[in-house]
mmCIF file of C-alpha atoms and ligand atoms in Angstrom:
data_model
loop_
_atom_site.group_PDB
_atom_site.id
_atom_site.type_symbol
_atom_site.label_atom_id
_atom_site.label_comp_id
_atom_site.label_asym_id
_atom_site.label_seq_id
_atom_site.Cartn_x
_atom_site.Cartn_y
_atom_site.Cartn_z
ATOM 1 C CA MET A 1 0.398 0.189 -0.194
ATOM 2 C CA ARG A 2 1.194 3.490 -0.692
ATOM 3 C CA PRO A 3 1.015 6.237 1.733
ATOM 4 C CA LEU A 4 -1.425 8.572 2.091
ATOM 5 C CA ALA A 5 -2.474 10.903 -0.084
ATOM 6 C CA ILE A 6 -5.297 13.465 0.777
ATOM 7 C CA PRO A 7 -6.756 16.782 -0.485
ATOM 8 C CA VAL A 8 -6.075 19.744 0.961
ATOM 9 C CA GLU A 9 -9.325 21.192 1.546
ATOM 10 C CA VAL A 10 -10.403 21.957 5.234
ATOM 11 C CA ALA A 11 -8.837 21.806 9.079
ATOM 12 C CA LEU A 12 -9.446 18.794 10.892
ATOM 13 C CA ALA A 13 -10.929 20.466 13.255
ATOM 14 C CA ASP A 14 -14.300 21.927 12.508
ATOM 15 C CA LEU A 15 -15.398 18.389 10.625
ATOM 16 C CA PRO A 16 -18.134 16.489 12.710
ATOM 17 C CA ARG A 17 -17.328 13.652 13.559
ATOM 18 C CA SER A 18 -21.565 12.451 13.475
ATOM 19 C CA ALA A 19 -19.739 8.935 11.437
ATOM 20 C CA GLY A 20 -18.240 8.079 14.678
ATOM 21 C CA SER A 21 -16.544 5.120 13.073
ATOM 22 C CA PRO A 22 -12.477 4.019 14.651
ATOM 23 C CA LEU A 23 -11.568 2.975 11.436
ATOM 24 C CA PHE A 24 -12.515 6.308 9.958
ATOM 25 C CA GLU A 25 -10.603 7.951 13.342
ATOM 26 C CA ARG A 26 -8.032 6.186 12.332
ATOM 27 C CA LEU A 27 -7.004 7.113 8.985
ATOM 28 C CA ARG A 28 -8.115 10.207 10.007
ATOM 29 C CA ALA A 29 -4.915 10.275 12.024
ATOM 30 C CA SER A 30 -2.588 9.016 9.810
ATOM 31 C CA VAL A 31 -3.740 12.561 7.236
ATOM 32 C CA ASP A 32 -3.898 16.184 7.760
ATOM 33 C CA ARG A 33 -6.580 17.210 5.597
ATOM 34 C CA VAL A 34 -9.881 15.583 4.298
ATOM 35 C CA ASN A 35 -12.526 16.115 1.972
ATOM 36 C CA ARG A 36 -16.015 18.014 3.787
ATOM 37 C CA ARG A 37 -19.198 18.117 2.095
ATOM 38 C CA THR A 38 -21.230 19.538 4.399
ATOM 39 C CA PRO A 39 -20.527 23.441 6.057
ATOM 40 C CA LEU A 40 -19.983 24.736 9.095
ATOM 41 C CA PRO A 41 -23.673 26.445 10.534
ATOM 42 C CA HIS A 42 -21.053 30.243 9.714
ATOM 43 C CA GLU A 43 -19.350 28.991 6.516
ATOM 44 C CA ALA A 44 -21.526 31.141 4.838
ATOM 45 C CA ALA A 45 -20.061 31.180 0.928
ATOM 46 C CA ARG A 46 -21.011 27.152 1.067
ATOM 47 C CA TRP A 47 -24.794 27.829 2.148
ATOM 48 C CA HIS A 48 -27.132 29.457 -1.122
ATOM 49 C CA THR A 49 -30.084 31.674 0.326
ATOM 50 C CA HIS A 50 -33.684 31.286 -1.692
ATOM 51 C CA THR A 51 -36.712 32.473 -0.637
ATOM 52 C CA LEU A 52 -39.732 28.947 -1.191
ATOM 53 C CA GLY A 53 -43.401 29.197 -0.833
ATOM 54 C CA GLY A 54 -43.294 32.195 0.784
ATOM 55 C CA VAL A 55 -39.853 31.167 3.054
ATOM 56 C CA GLU A 56 -36.767 32.142 3.117
ATOM 57 C CA ARG A 57 -33.794 29.450 3.879
ATOM 58 C CA ARG A 58 -30.940 28.174 3.421
ATOM 59 C CA PHE A 59 -29.908 25.542 1.283
ATOM 60 C CA ALA A 60 -26.549 24.081 1.684
ATOM 61 C CA GLN A 61 -23.417 23.537 -1.045
ATOM 62 C CA PRO A 62 -23.838 20.960 -2.331
ATOM 63 C CA ILE A 63 -26.981 19.718 -2.515
ATOM 64 C CA THR A 64 -28.868 17.236 -5.160
ATOM 65 C CA PHE A 65 -32.801 17.242 -6.319
ATOM 66 C CA THR A 66 -33.850 13.035 -6.567
ATOM 67 C CA PRO A 67 -37.198 13.192 -8.561
ATOM 68 C CA TYR A 68 -38.644 10.107 -6.502
ATOM 69 C CA ALA A 69 -39.412 7.690 -9.410
ATOM 70 C CA SER A 70 -42.382 5.312 -8.321
ATOM 71 C CA VAL A 71 -44.169 4.880 -11.655
ATOM 72 C CA LYS A 72 -44.607 1.274 -10.878
ATOM 73 C CA PRO A 73 -42.965 -1.895 -8.012
ATOM 74 C CA CYS A 74 -39.357 -2.389 -9.020
ATOM 75 C CA SER A 75 -37.719 -4.828 -11.455
ATOM 76 C CA ALA A 76 -36.107 -6.328 -9.006
ATOM 77 C CA ARG A 77 -37.006 -7.242 -5.191
ATOM 78 C CA CYS A 78 -33.980 -6.259 -3.496
ATOM 79 C CA SER A 79 -34.151 -7.714 0.759
ATOM 80 C CA PHE A 80 -32.491 -4.760 2.407
ATOM 81 C CA CYS A 81 -34.335 -2.015 -0.192
ATOM 82 C CA SER A 82 -34.580 0.994 2.144
ATOM 83 C CA GLU A 83 -36.795 1.421 0.240
ATOM 84 C CA ASN A 84 -39.655 -0.725 2.543
ATOM 85 C CA LEU A 85 -38.687 0.542 5.447
ATOM 86 C CA ARG A 86 -41.291 2.610 7.663
ATOM 87 C CA LYS A 87 -41.116 5.772 9.887
ATOM 88 C CA ALA A 88 -42.802 4.296 13.539
ATOM 89 C CA ASP A 89 -44.934 7.940 12.524
ATOM 90 C CA GLY A 90 -44.178 8.116 9.209
ATOM 91 C CA GLY A 91 -47.684 8.721 6.750
ATOM 92 C CA THR A 92 -47.794 6.970 3.265
ATOM 93 C CA PRO A 93 -43.942 5.502 2.051
ATOM 94 C CA ALA A 94 -42.880 7.561 -0.960
ATOM 95 C CA SER A 95 -42.612 3.846 -3.168
ATOM 96 C CA ARG A 96 -46.565 3.843 -3.002
ATOM 97 C CA LEU A 97 -47.214 6.997 -4.529
ATOM 98 C CA ARG A 98 -47.964 7.337 -7.778
ATOM 99 C CA PRO A 99 -47.407 9.858 -10.101
ATOM 100 C CA ALA A 100 -50.560 11.470 -10.994
ATOM 101 C CA PRO A 101 -51.446 12.763 -15.258
ATOM 102 C CA ASP A 102 -50.162 15.882 -14.605
ATOM 103 C CA TYR A 103 -47.068 15.065 -12.515
ATOM 104 C CA PHE A 104 -44.624 16.377 -14.845
ATOM 105 C CA ASP A 105 -46.324 20.269 -15.076
ATOM 106 C CA GLY A 106 -46.028 20.483 -10.940
ATOM 107 C CA LEU A 107 -42.126 18.964 -11.881
ATOM 108 C CA SER A 108 -41.911 21.640 -14.324
ATOM 109 C CA ARG A 109 -42.896 24.766 -11.359
ATOM 110 C CA ALA A 110 -40.983 23.125 -8.797
ATOM 111 C CA LEU A 111 -38.227 23.681 -11.243
ATOM 112 C CA GLN A 112 -38.804 27.140 -12.150
ATOM 113 C CA ALA A 113 -39.118 27.902 -8.351
ATOM 114 C CA LEU A 114 -36.011 26.180 -7.549
ATOM 115 C CA ARG A 115 -34.510 29.581 -10.755
ATOM 116 C CA GLY A 116 -30.893 30.093 -9.441
ATOM 117 C CA VAL A 117 -30.440 27.596 -7.031
ATOM 118 C CA PRO A 118 -26.859 25.645 -7.389
ATOM 119 C CA LEU A 119 -27.728 21.939 -7.090
ATOM 120 C CA SER A 120 -27.446 18.519 -9.448
ATOM 121 C CA TRP A 121 -30.280 16.172 -10.250
ATOM 122 C CA SER A 122 -29.254 12.452 -8.772
ATOM 123 C CA LEU A 123 -31.749 10.455 -10.111
ATOM 124 C CA SER A 124 -33.154 7.050 -8.215
ATOM 125 C CA GLY A 125 -35.767 6.296 -6.082
ATOM 126 C CA LEU A 126 -37.230 2.852 -7.884
ATOM 127 C CA GLU A 127 -36.295 1.676 -10.550
ATOM 128 C CA THR A 128 -36.260 5.143 -13.310
ATOM 129 C CA SER A 129 -35.984 2.510 -15.831
ATOM 130 C CA ASP A 130 -38.412 0.375 -15.761
ATOM 131 C CA ASP A 131 -40.248 2.500 -17.750
ATOM 132 C CA ALA A 132 -38.399 4.227 -20.317
ATOM 133 C CA ASP A 133 -41.197 6.593 -21.576
ATOM 134 C CA TRP A 134 -41.901 8.029 -18.022
ATOM 135 C CA MET A 135 -37.463 8.321 -17.875
ATOM 136 C CA LEU A 136 -37.588 9.477 -21.581
ATOM 137 C CA ARG A 137 -39.837 12.528 -20.324
ATOM 138 C CA LEU A 138 -38.053 13.020 -17.254
ATOM 139 C CA LEU A 139 -34.616 13.441 -18.808
ATOM 140 C CA GLN A 140 -36.728 16.046 -21.053
ATOM 141 C CA VAL A 141 -38.482 17.816 -18.934
ATOM 142 C CA LEU A 142 -35.473 18.443 -16.005
ATOM 143 C CA ALA A 143 -33.277 19.909 -19.212
ATOM 144 C CA ALA A 144 -35.810 22.034 -20.591
ATOM 145 C CA SER A 145 -35.604 23.397 -16.847
ATOM 146 C CA GLU A 146 -31.052 24.439 -17.162
ATOM 147 C CA SER A 147 -31.993 27.382 -19.145
ATOM 148 C CA HIS A 148 -34.771 29.292 -16.698
ATOM 149 C CA GLY A 149 -34.266 26.455 -13.699
ATOM 150 C CA PRO A 150 -31.901 25.260 -10.696
ATOM 151 C CA LEU A 151 -27.967 25.924 -11.703
ATOM 152 C CA VAL A 152 -27.453 22.487 -12.312
ATOM 153 C CA GLU A 153 -23.274 20.793 -11.933
ATOM 154 C CA ASP A 154 -23.938 17.108 -11.556
ATOM 155 C CA ARG A 155 -26.620 14.509 -13.715
ATOM 156 C CA VAL A 156 -25.907 11.201 -11.541
ATOM 157 C CA LEU A 157 -28.383 8.188 -12.026
ATOM 158 C CA TYR A 158 -29.108 5.588 -9.993
ATOM 159 C CA THR A 159 -29.840 2.038 -11.408
ATOM 160 C CA ASN A 160 -30.607 -1.954 -11.605
ATOM 161 C CA GLY A 161 -29.949 -1.023 -15.616
ATOM 162 C CA ALA A 162 -33.402 -3.229 -15.915
ATOM 163 C CA GLY A 163 -34.524 -0.736 -18.864
ATOM 164 C CA PHE A 164 -31.297 -0.464 -19.943
ATOM 165 C CA ALA A 165 -31.450 -4.178 -21.266
ATOM 166 C CA ALA A 166 -34.953 -4.335 -22.430
ATOM 167 C CA PRO A 167 -36.596 -2.880 -25.360
ATOM 168 C CA GLN A 168 -35.865 0.529 -25.663
ATOM 169 C CA GLY A 169 -32.293 0.573 -23.362
ATOM 170 C CA GLU A 170 -30.748 1.625 -26.627
ATOM 171 C CA VAL A 171 -33.475 4.543 -26.734
ATOM 172 C CA LEU A 172 -31.945 4.935 -22.633
ATOM 173 C CA ARG A 173 -28.611 5.239 -23.135
ATOM 174 C CA ARG A 174 -28.509 7.699 -25.758
ATOM 175 C CA ALA A 175 -30.870 10.047 -23.930
ATOM 176 C CA LEU A 176 -28.025 10.185 -21.214
ATOM 177 C CA GLN A 177 -25.500 11.638 -23.645
ATOM 178 C CA THR A 178 -27.893 14.216 -24.863
ATOM 179 C CA PHE A 179 -29.153 15.090 -21.650
ATOM 180 C CA GLY A 180 -24.610 14.991 -20.180
ATOM 181 C CA LEU A 181 -24.935 12.735 -18.095
ATOM 182 C CA SER A 182 -22.128 13.017 -15.237
ATOM 183 C CA TRP A 183 -21.906 8.977 -14.172
ATOM 184 C CA LEU A 184 -24.651 5.884 -13.624
ATOM 185 C CA GLU A 185 -24.194 4.059 -10.572
ATOM 186 C CA LEU A 186 -25.016 0.571 -11.542
ATOM 187 C CA SER A 187 -26.173 -1.836 -8.950
ATOM 188 C CA ARG A 188 -25.086 -5.423 -8.974
ATOM 189 C CA HIS A 189 -24.239 -6.846 -5.939
ATOM 190 C CA HIS A 190 -22.701 -10.132 -6.279
ATOM 191 C CA HIS A 191 -20.174 -11.022 -9.174
ATOM 192 C CA ASP A 192 -21.580 -14.077 -9.373
ATOM 193 C CA GLY A 193 -25.130 -14.201 -11.087
ATOM 194 C CA ALA A 194 -26.831 -16.885 -9.544
ATOM 195 C CA THR A 195 -25.396 -15.281 -6.186
ATOM 196 C CA ASN A 196 -26.652 -11.594 -7.175
ATOM 197 C CA GLN A 197 -30.486 -12.898 -7.914
ATOM 198 C CA THR A 198 -30.240 -14.381 -4.727
ATOM 199 C CA ILE A 199 -30.062 -10.977 -3.576
ATOM 200 C CA MET A 200 -31.288 -8.854 -5.869
ATOM 201 C CA ARG A 201 -34.407 -11.314 -6.823
ATOM 202 C CA PHE A 202 -35.457 -9.827 -10.077
ATOM 203 C CA ARG A 203 -38.779 -10.409 -11.521
ATOM 204 C CA PRO A 204 -39.002 -13.175 -13.338
ATOM 205 C CA GLU A 205 -39.135 -11.633 -16.539
ATOM 206 C CA VAL A 206 -36.529 -9.223 -16.074
ATOM 207 C CA ALA A 207 -33.544 -9.532 -18.575
ATOM 208 C CA VAL A 208 -30.814 -7.939 -16.484
ATOM 209 C CA GLY A 209 -31.361 -10.416 -14.065
ATOM 210 C CA ASP A 210 -29.319 -13.126 -16.232
ATOM 211 C CA GLN A 211 -25.778 -12.810 -16.135
ATOM 212 C CA ALA A 212 -24.831 -12.655 -19.326
ATOM 213 C CA VAL A 213 -27.356 -10.402 -20.379
ATOM 214 C CA PHE A 214 -26.178 -8.032 -17.806
ATOM 215 C CA GLU A 215 -22.859 -8.180 -18.443
ATOM 216 C CA ARG A 216 -23.326 -6.930 -22.355
ATOM 217 C CA THR A 217 -25.551 -4.022 -21.144
ATOM 218 C CA ALA A 218 -22.923 -2.771 -18.753
ATOM 219 C CA ARG A 219 -20.034 -2.567 -21.518
ATOM 220 C CA GLN A 220 -22.741 -0.682 -23.542
ATOM 221 C CA LEU A 221 -23.696 2.089 -20.442
ATOM 222 C CA ALA A 222 -20.011 1.860 -20.141
ATOM 223 C CA ASP A 223 -19.447 2.814 -23.713
ATOM 224 C CA ALA A 224 -21.794 5.658 -23.307
ATOM 225 C CA VAL A 225 -21.031 7.463 -20.440
ATOM 226 C CA PRO A 226 -18.590 7.266 -16.807
ATOM 227 C CA LEU A 227 -19.694 3.716 -15.492
ATOM 228 C CA ARG A 228 -19.969 3.048 -11.933
ATOM 229 C CA LEU A 229 -21.034 -0.142 -10.321
ATOM 230 C CA VAL A 230 -22.513 0.318 -6.615
ATOM 231 C CA CYS A 231 -21.695 -3.073 -4.169
ATOM 232 C CA ILE A 232 -24.412 -3.340 -1.203
ATOM 233 C CA LEU A 233 -21.977 -5.665 1.306
ATOM 234 C CA GLN A 234 -23.719 -8.445 2.765
ATOM 235 C CA ARG A 235 -23.528 -12.406 4.395
ATOM 236 C CA GLY A 236 -23.980 -13.659 1.626
ATOM 237 C CA GLY A 237 -22.827 -11.715 -0.770
ATOM 238 C CA VAL A 238 -19.330 -10.049 -0.641
ATOM 239 C CA ALA A 239 -18.518 -9.851 2.592
ATOM 240 C CA GLN A 240 -14.365 -10.845 3.067
ATOM 241 C CA PRO A 241 -12.155 -10.036 1.340
ATOM 242 C CA GLN A 242 -11.410 -12.446 -1.171
ATOM 243 C CA ASP A 243 -15.062 -11.431 -2.941
ATOM 244 C CA VAL A 244 -13.300 -7.795 -3.059
ATOM 245 C CA VAL A 245 -10.671 -8.471 -5.153
ATOM 246 C CA ALA A 246 -12.924 -10.912 -7.567
ATOM 247 C CA TYR A 247 -15.662 -8.348 -7.733
ATOM 248 C CA LEU A 248 -13.162 -5.565 -8.656
ATOM 249 C CA SER A 249 -11.670 -8.208 -10.826
ATOM 250 C CA TRP A 250 -15.455 -8.744 -12.254
ATOM 251 C CA ALA A 251 -16.238 -5.213 -12.652
ATOM 252 C CA GLY A 252 -13.342 -4.184 -14.203
ATOM 253 C CA GLN A 253 -14.463 -6.389 -17.355
ATOM 254 C CA CYS A 254 -17.500 -5.189 -17.264
ATOM 255 C CA GLY A 255 -15.916 -1.746 -18.654
ATOM 256 C CA ALA A 256 -16.609 -0.367 -14.272
ATOM 257 C CA GLY A 257 -14.224 3.044 -13.647
ATOM 258 C CA THR A 258 -15.180 3.138 -10.475
ATOM 259 C CA VAL A 259 -16.843 0.339 -7.941
ATOM 260 C CA VAL A 260 -18.594 1.562 -4.620
ATOM 261 C CA PHE A 261 -19.163 -0.905 -2.100
ATOM 262 C CA ARG A 262 -21.769 0.302 0.378
ATOM 263 C CA GLU A 263 -22.524 -1.157 4.118
ATOM 264 C CA PHE A 264 -26.182 -1.384 4.882
ATOM 265 C CA SER A 265 -27.241 2.644 5.948
ATOM 266 C CA ARG A 266 -26.853 2.700 9.695
ATOM 267 C CA LEU A 267 -31.010 3.295 11.024
ATOM 268 C CA ASP A 268 -32.162 4.456 14.376
ATOM 269 C CA ASP A 269 -34.765 3.727 16.408
ATOM 270 C CA GLY A 270 -37.491 5.732 14.544
ATOM 271 C CA TYR A 271 -38.143 2.120 11.496
ATOM 272 C CA ARG A 272 -40.550 -0.344 12.714
ATOM 273 C CA ASP A 273 -39.541 -3.814 13.514
ATOM 274 C CA ASN A 274 -40.421 -4.935 9.970
ATOM 275 C CA ALA A 275 -38.454 -7.295 7.895
ATOM 276 C CA THR A 276 -36.462 -4.610 5.922
ATOM 277 C CA ALA A 277 -35.414 -3.915 9.037
ATOM 278 C CA ARG A 278 -34.865 -7.091 10.718
ATOM 279 C CA TYR A 279 -32.510 -7.907 7.081
ATOM 280 C CA LEU A 280 -30.593 -5.209 7.543
ATOM 281 C CA ARG A 281 -30.326 -5.940 11.539
ATOM 282 C CA ALA A 282 -29.351 -9.804 10.508
ATOM 283 C CA GLU A 283 -27.297 -9.169 6.878
ATOM 284 C CA ARG A 284 -25.366 -6.745 7.384
ATOM 285 C CA VAL A 285 -21.502 -6.581 7.000
ATOM 286 C CA SER A 286 -19.182 -3.970 8.292
ATOM 287 C CA MET A 287 -17.898 -1.937 5.982
ATOM 288 C CA ASP A 288 -15.393 -0.822 8.169
ATOM 289 C CA ALA A 289 -14.290 -4.540 9.801
ATOM 290 C CA LEU A 290 -13.605 -5.385 5.604
ATOM 291 C CA LEU A 291 -12.275 -2.587 5.221
ATOM 292 C CA ALA A 292 -9.945 -2.853 7.840
ATOM 293 C CA ALA A 293 -9.099 -6.166 6.589
ATOM 294 C CA CYS A 294 -8.305 -5.047 2.979
ATOM 295 C CA LEU A 295 -5.557 -2.588 4.693
ATOM 296 C CA ASP A 296 -4.389 -5.265 6.714
ATOM 297 C CA ASP A 297 -4.183 -7.781 3.732
ATOM 298 C CA ARG A 298 -0.621 -7.262 1.757
ATOM 299 C CA GLU A 299 -2.183 -9.301 -1.026
ATOM 300 C CA VAL A 300 -5.118 -7.671 -1.488
ATOM 301 C CA SER A 301 -4.330 -4.450 -0.654
ATOM 302 C CA ARG A 302 -0.014 -4.131 -1.366
ATOM 303 C CA ASP A 303 -1.800 -2.028 -5.208
ATOM 304 C CA TRP A 304 -4.181 0.303 -3.734
ATOM 305 C CA THR A 305 -3.380 3.188 -3.770
ATOM 306 C CA LEU A 306 -5.310 5.649 -0.848
ATOM 307 C CA GLU A 307 -6.498 8.936 -2.910
ATOM 308 C CA SER A 308 -9.507 10.218 -0.690
ATOM 309 C CA LEU A 309 -11.041 10.902 2.601
ATOM 310 C CA THR A 310 -14.622 12.699 2.885
ATOM 311 C CA GLU A 311 -17.165 13.172 5.064
ATOM 312 C CA GLY A 312 -20.819 13.318 4.132
ATOM 313 C CA TYR A 313 -24.158 15.381 5.923
ATOM 314 C CA TYR A 314 -24.665 11.592 7.171
ATOM 315 C CA PHE A 315 -21.548 9.566 5.070
ATOM 316 C CA TRP A 316 -18.459 9.125 4.920
ATOM 317 C CA ASN A 317 -16.110 6.669 2.928
ATOM 318 C CA LEU A 318 -12.450 6.640 1.719
ATOM 319 C CA ARG A 319 -11.120 6.580 -2.163
ATOM 320 C CA LEU A 320 -8.821 4.967 -3.517
ATOM 321 C CA ARG A 321 -7.082 3.644 -7.278
ATOM 322 C CA THR A 322 -5.166 0.328 -7.558
ATOM 323 C CA ALA A 323 -3.249 -0.535 -9.644
ATOM 324 C CA SER A 324 -5.073 -1.533 -12.835
ATOM 325 C CA GLY A 325 -6.548 2.551 -12.255
ATOM 326 C CA LEU A 326 -9.902 1.407 -11.214
ATOM 327 C CA ALA A 327 -11.208 4.326 -8.420
ATOM 328 C CA VAL A 328 -12.546 2.222 -5.504
ATOM 329 C CA VAL A 329 -14.745 3.598 -2.712
ATOM 330 C CA PHE A 330 -15.840 2.574 0.327
ATOM 331 C CA GLU A 331 -19.263 4.387 2.200
ATOM 332 C CA SER A 332 -20.775 4.067 4.888
ATOM 333 C CA ALA A 333 -24.079 5.694 5.763
ATOM 334 C CA ASP A 334 -25.783 7.081 8.871
ATOM 335 C CA TYR A 335 -29.581 7.611 8.818
ATOM 336 C CA GLY A 336 -29.682 8.521 12.508
ATOM 337 C CA ALA A 337 -27.251 11.777 11.931
ATOM 338 C CA MET A 338 -29.382 12.465 8.551
ATOM 339 C CA HIS A 339 -32.048 13.660 10.463
ATOM 340 C CA GLU A 340 -30.622 15.193 12.914
ATOM 341 C CA ARG A 341 -29.614 17.483 9.757
ATOM 342 C CA HIS A 342 -32.042 17.358 8.109
ATOM 343 C CA ALA A 343 -34.057 18.680 11.459
ATOM 344 C CA THR A 344 -32.138 21.322 12.419
ATOM 345 C CA GLY A 345 -34.725 23.422 9.306
ATOM 346 C CA ASP A 346 -31.392 24.500 7.094
ATOM 347 C CA VAL A 347 -32.039 22.324 3.969
ATOM 348 C CA TYR A 348 -29.920 19.116 3.090
ATOM 349 C CA LYS A 349 -31.605 17.460 0.606
ATOM 350 C CA LEU A 350 -34.341 17.347 -1.946
ATOM 351 C CA VAL A 351 -36.676 15.331 -2.429
ATOM 352 C CA TYR A 352 -40.058 15.511 -5.416
ATOM 353 C CA PHE A 353 -42.287 13.109 -4.632
ATOM 354 C CA ALA A 354 -45.693 11.592 -6.916
ATOM 355 C CA ASP A 355 -48.178 13.328 -4.614
ATOM 356 C CA GLY A 356 -46.542 16.757 -6.389
ATOM 357 C CA ARG A 357 -44.717 18.359 -2.975
ATOM 358 C CA LEU A 358 -41.075 19.470 -3.319
ATOM 359 C CA CYS A 359 -40.161 18.205 0.979
ATOM 360 C CA ALA A 360 -36.338 18.950 2.596
ATOM 361 C CA GLY A 361 -36.190 14.451 3.160
ATOM 362 C CA TRP A 362 -37.022 10.798 2.154
ATOM 363 C CA GLU A 363 -40.669 11.261 3.656
ATOM 364 C CA PRO A 364 -43.575 12.760 1.647
ATOM 365 C CA GLY A 365 -45.808 14.966 3.704
ATOM 366 C CA HIS A 366 -42.350 16.032 6.011
ATOM 367 C CA ASP A 367 -39.794 19.113 5.477
ATOM 368 C CA VAL A 368 -42.393 20.014 2.995
ATOM 369 C CA LEU A 369 -41.251 22.769 1.066
ATOM 370 C CA LEU A 370 -43.296 23.573 -1.816
ATOM 371 C CA ASP A 371 -46.436 21.926 -2.674
ATOM 372 C CA THR A 372 -47.423 22.475 -6.736
ATOM 373 C CA ARG A 373 -50.769 21.051 -6.447
ATOM 374 C CA ILE A 374 -51.823 23.953 -3.755
ATOM 375 C CA GLU A 375 -49.744 26.677 -6.062
ATOM 376 C CA GLN A 376 -51.334 25.191 -9.195
ATOM 377 C CA ALA A 377 -55.323 25.571 -7.276
ATOM 378 C CA GLN A 378 -54.310 29.014 -6.287
ATOM 379 C CA THR A 379 -53.517 29.990 -10.008
ATOM 380 C CA HIS A 380 -56.662 28.838 -11.445
ATOM 381 C CA ALA A 381 -59.057 30.531 -8.206
HETATM 382 S S1 SF4 B 1 -32.972 -2.150 -7.047
HETATM 383 FE FE1 SF4 B 1 -32.527 -0.582 -6.017
HETATM 384 S S2 SF4 B 1 -35.195 0.149 -5.934
HETATM 385 FE FE2 SF4 B 1 -35.761 -2.296 -6.308
HETATM 386 S S3 SF4 B 1 -35.181 -3.469 -4.990
HETATM 387 FE FE3 SF4 B 1 -33.274 -3.156 -5.447
HETATM 388 S S4 SF4 B 1 -32.459 -1.239 -4.171
HETATM 389 FE FE4 SF4 B 1 -34.748 -0.964 -4.010
#
């Protein structure tokens, strides 16, 4: 392993310690500086003030906007899917809302209301590509808004790849290029097809569940846009250093430039004890322990170059590079830290739901910033 080379950005004393990870502390102790994506309350230059729905608010910089995809149930049925977690005090979850016929009119109004706000598109929710027509319209509406709406920095799509292996796959790939996608995060949680299927449980008719179809689709995507493969660590999946080695080798063959290994998000006590929460508890693989084991095993990490350490508002990650040039990210997230930030009243996240409401978090009806249905009714009154 080569020495740490961390970009100079901010003094260590300024870092929030929400991650609370002993490994983060160990790595932090090895370096002088790390990246911090979260602004401190007094860092005026990293807050954008904007009036939304008649209320002046502070928007953290950087910030992402998600038009939550929920046209239909997802083509996969991952047991760890966070869209199936339920808050104890929650109402209708985002995954159960279906867009009304005037959905895109409301989205356009929400984007107009965000005129001048610097943000990045983060396209996620359920599976955006499962309805190709909806996805194409979404890309059109977002692209059109860029001339009179928010100031867009990055454009990122999170996908399981299903729509790209379906009949309109090529149309979707070309649309992403026209859209100017910054990169695509493609989920695949094991390098062996059968093992992956036990994890992701694609519905029988979904072609991308097949390993050869997936690998071909990934290479086609990699030819079109920068590709990141995302692997969620779990028992029965990628759990040991040798699994990491095998996954990285396979990911390179699929055309990925980056691989992201993520731990299940850590939950606070605000969630119901449903099947998903129990699965997360039973099948969790600690990212800290796996990364530490990789770093301590010279056979695994001898040729790795550690590049940067980043702390976000509810996650932290280590970025490194292998001898073959593949970028690798180990990442861990904490929903408790996320909820603490959201409760401050400052805006750290923007999500537009199928019910026409723009919220500062992932729960429809909570932290509502703008209700485009009400705005529309007032316009016509
Ligand atoms: S692919 Fe994503 S949205 Fe679909 S079930 Fe898996 S984790 Fe959930």
